[in-house]
Amino acid sequence: MKAFRLDDLEAERAANEGAYLQFLRERNMSVGLYALGAGEHDPQKPHHQDEVYVVVSGRASLTVGLETTQVARGSVVYVPAGVAHKFHHISEDLRVLVVFSPPEA
């Protein structure tokens, strides 16, 4: 078993001064913590993997393809591989668990 605490992951991500921290990588998936501050720009490009976002804190809009939804703590969103997507109108600092399958390259 591998177990993680969000507070520890956030501290490690912040110490590395990056928006994304991959903390688990297995044969069929990888998991990371993604952070964007209120008002920040999301620089993501489409990925070659399917993704699931689990919002652990914050508020924003998320556009996937041509659809837009509001996300906040507890939101879970599936993003198919190759589809353009971005968080925007981030009104509260955003922390998101990201599951990639297969693992992010």
PDB file of C-alpha atoms in Angstrom:
ATOM      1  CA  MET A   1       0.000   0.000   0.000  1.00  0.00           C
ATOM      2  CA  LYS A   2       1.025   3.578  -0.632  1.00  0.00           C
ATOM      3  CA  ALA A   3      -0.704   6.299   1.377  1.00  0.00           C
ATOM      4  CA  PHE A   4      -0.414  10.073   1.071  1.00  0.00           C
ATOM      5  CA  ARG A   5      -1.547  13.178   2.961  1.00  0.00           C
ATOM      6  CA  LEU A   6      -2.680  16.190   0.959  1.00  0.00           C
ATOM      7  CA  ASP A   7      -0.933  18.609   3.337  1.00  0.00           C
ATOM      8  CA  ASP A   8       2.396  16.814   2.783  1.00  0.00           C
ATOM      9  CA  LEU A   9       1.905  16.711  -0.990  1.00  0.00           C
ATOM     10  CA  GLU A  10       1.070  20.430  -1.075  1.00  0.00           C
ATOM     11  CA  ALA A  11       4.184  21.241   0.961  1.00  0.00           C
ATOM     12  CA  GLU A  12       6.365  19.179  -1.392  1.00  0.00           C
ATOM     13  CA  ARG A  13       4.768  20.773  -4.480  1.00  0.00           C
ATOM     14  CA  ALA A  14       5.314  24.266  -3.074  1.00  0.00           C
ATOM     15  CA  ALA A  15       8.922  23.483  -2.093  1.00  0.00           C
ATOM     16  CA  ASN A  16       9.606  22.423  -5.699  1.00  0.00           C
ATOM     17  CA  GLU A  17       8.074  25.713  -6.913  1.00  0.00           C
ATOM     18  CA  GLY A  18       5.954  24.027  -9.556  1.00  0.00           C
ATOM     19  CA  ALA A  19       2.258  23.923 -10.340  1.00  0.00           C
ATOM     20  CA  TYR A  20       2.273  20.105 -10.658  1.00  0.00           C
ATOM     21  CA  LEU A  21       3.673  17.349  -8.486  1.00  0.00           C
ATOM     22  CA  GLN A  22       3.441  13.751  -9.665  1.00  0.00           C
ATOM     23  CA  PHE A  23       3.443  11.638  -6.516  1.00  0.00           C
ATOM     24  CA  LEU A  24       2.429   8.205  -7.788  1.00  0.00           C
ATOM     25  CA  ARG A  25       3.365   6.354 -10.959  1.00  0.00           C
ATOM     26  CA  GLU A  26       2.305   2.787 -11.644  1.00  0.00           C
ATOM     27  CA  ARG A  27       2.073   0.615 -14.738  1.00  0.00           C
ATOM     28  CA  ASN A  28      -1.453   1.737 -15.704  1.00  0.00           C
ATOM     29  CA  MET A  29      -1.787   5.171 -14.124  1.00  0.00           C
ATOM     30  CA  SER A  30      -0.112   8.158 -12.537  1.00  0.00           C
ATOM     31  CA  VAL A  31      -1.467  10.634  -9.994  1.00  0.00           C
ATOM     32  CA  GLY A  32      -0.434  14.180  -9.250  1.00  0.00           C
ATOM     33  CA  LEU A  33      -1.437  17.353  -7.466  1.00  0.00           C
ATOM     34  CA  TYR A  34      -2.083  20.397  -9.666  1.00  0.00           C
ATOM     35  CA  ALA A  35      -2.227  23.905  -8.193  1.00  0.00           C
ATOM     36  CA  LEU A  36      -3.300  27.192  -9.718  1.00  0.00           C
ATOM     37  CA  GLY A  37      -3.718  30.428  -7.798  1.00  0.00           C
ATOM     38  CA  ALA A  38      -6.726  32.709  -8.039  1.00  0.00           C
ATOM     39  CA  GLY A  39      -6.549  34.655 -11.296  1.00  0.00           C
ATOM     40  CA  GLU A  40      -3.722  32.518 -12.747  1.00  0.00           C
ATOM     41  CA  HIS A  41      -3.581  31.279 -16.342  1.00  0.00           C
ATOM     42  CA  ASP A  42      -3.733  27.511 -16.943  1.00  0.00           C
ATOM     43  CA  PRO A  43      -1.040  26.648 -19.531  1.00  0.00           C
ATOM     44  CA  GLN A  44      -2.200  23.061 -20.185  1.00  0.00           C
ATOM     45  CA  LYS A  45      -2.189  21.515 -23.629  1.00  0.00           C
ATOM     46  CA  PRO A  46      -4.157  18.366 -24.569  1.00  0.00           C
ATOM     47  CA  HIS A  47      -2.626  15.183 -23.158  1.00  0.00           C
ATOM     48  CA  HIS A  48      -2.150  11.777 -24.754  1.00  0.00           C
ATOM     49  CA  GLN A  49      -3.805  10.128 -21.735  1.00  0.00           C
ATOM     50  CA  ASP A  50      -7.308  10.075 -20.313  1.00  0.00           C
ATOM     51  CA  GLU A  51      -7.556  12.199 -17.153  1.00  0.00           C
ATOM     52  CA  VAL A  52      -9.783  12.423 -14.120  1.00  0.00           C
ATOM     53  CA  TYR A  53      -9.761  15.625 -12.073  1.00  0.00           C
ATOM     54  CA  VAL A  54     -10.842  15.602  -8.428  1.00  0.00           C
ATOM     55  CA  VAL A  55     -11.065  19.136  -7.043  1.00  0.00           C
ATOM     56  CA  VAL A  56      -9.930  19.187  -3.412  1.00  0.00           C
ATOM     57  CA  SER A  57     -10.193  22.962  -2.919  1.00  0.00           C
ATOM     58  CA  GLY A  58     -10.855  26.195  -4.755  1.00  0.00           C
ATOM     59  CA  ARG A  59     -13.287  27.408  -7.406  1.00  0.00           C
ATOM     60  CA  ALA A  60     -12.940  27.840 -11.155  1.00  0.00           C
ATOM     61  CA  SER A  61     -14.512  27.219 -14.522  1.00  0.00           C
ATOM     62  CA  LEU A  62     -13.265  24.280 -16.566  1.00  0.00           C
ATOM     63  CA  THR A  63     -13.702  24.047 -20.309  1.00  0.00           C
ATOM     64  CA  VAL A  64     -13.295  20.639 -21.925  1.00  0.00           C
ATOM     65  CA  GLY A  65     -13.708  20.735 -25.695  1.00  0.00           C
ATOM     66  CA  LEU A  66     -16.758  22.948 -26.242  1.00  0.00           C
ATOM     67  CA  GLU A  67     -18.324  22.373 -22.806  1.00  0.00           C
ATOM     68  CA  THR A  68     -17.785  24.535 -19.723  1.00  0.00           C
ATOM     69  CA  THR A  69     -18.682  23.716 -16.136  1.00  0.00           C
ATOM     70  CA  GLN A  70     -18.097  25.285 -12.732  1.00  0.00           C
ATOM     71  CA  VAL A  71     -15.870  23.249 -10.410  1.00  0.00           C
ATOM     72  CA  ALA A  72     -15.283  23.423  -6.669  1.00  0.00           C
ATOM     73  CA  ARG A  73     -14.346  21.102  -3.818  1.00  0.00           C
ATOM     74  CA  GLY A  74     -15.825  17.681  -4.528  1.00  0.00           C
ATOM     75  CA  SER A  75     -16.120  18.091  -8.313  1.00  0.00           C
ATOM     76  CA  VAL A  76     -14.955  15.128 -10.401  1.00  0.00           C
ATOM     77  CA  VAL A  77     -14.430  15.600 -14.152  1.00  0.00           C
ATOM     78  CA  TYR A  78     -13.307  13.155 -16.855  1.00  0.00           C
ATOM     79  CA  VAL A  79     -11.231  14.555 -19.736  1.00  0.00           C
ATOM     80  CA  PRO A  80     -10.703  12.237 -22.736  1.00  0.00           C
ATOM     81  CA  ALA A  81      -7.219  11.960 -24.238  1.00  0.00           C
ATOM     82  CA  GLY A  82      -6.452  14.542 -26.911  1.00  0.00           C
ATOM     83  CA  VAL A  83      -9.250  16.965 -25.974  1.00  0.00           C
ATOM     84  CA  ALA A  84      -8.325  20.607 -25.306  1.00  0.00           C
ATOM     85  CA  HIS A  85      -9.111  21.678 -21.738  1.00  0.00           C
ATOM     86  CA  LYS A  86      -8.319  24.550 -19.371  1.00  0.00           C
ATOM     87  CA  PHE A  87      -9.230  25.874 -15.970  1.00  0.00           C
ATOM     88  CA  HIS A  88     -10.147  29.576 -16.117  1.00  0.00           C
ATOM     89  CA  HIS A  89     -11.867  32.279 -14.087  1.00  0.00           C
ATOM     90  CA  ILE A  90     -10.126  30.851 -11.036  1.00  0.00           C
ATOM     91  CA  SER A  91     -11.756  32.724  -8.171  1.00  0.00           C
ATOM     92  CA  GLU A  92     -10.178  30.752  -5.280  1.00  0.00           C
ATOM     93  CA  ASP A  93      -6.785  29.001  -5.200  1.00  0.00           C
ATOM     94  CA  LEU A  94      -7.328  25.659  -6.921  1.00  0.00           C
ATOM     95  CA  ARG A  95      -5.925  22.283  -5.816  1.00  0.00           C
ATOM     96  CA  VAL A  96      -6.767  19.306  -7.999  1.00  0.00           C
ATOM     97  CA  LEU A  97      -5.813  15.635  -7.882  1.00  0.00           C
ATOM     98  CA  VAL A  98      -5.119  14.461 -11.424  1.00  0.00           C
ATOM     99  CA  VAL A  99      -5.260  10.795 -12.427  1.00  0.00           C
ATOM    100  CA  PHE A 100      -3.721   9.916 -15.806  1.00  0.00           C
ATOM    101  CA  SER A 101      -4.286   6.577 -17.508  1.00  0.00           C
ATOM    102  CA  PRO A 102      -1.998   5.329 -18.907  1.00  0.00           C
ATOM    103  CA  PRO A 103       0.691   7.139 -16.858  1.00  0.00           C
ATOM    104  CA  GLU A 104       1.702  10.611 -17.956  1.00  0.00           C
ATOM    105  CA  ALA A 105       4.801  10.501 -20.153  1.00  0.00           C
TER     106      ALA A 105
END
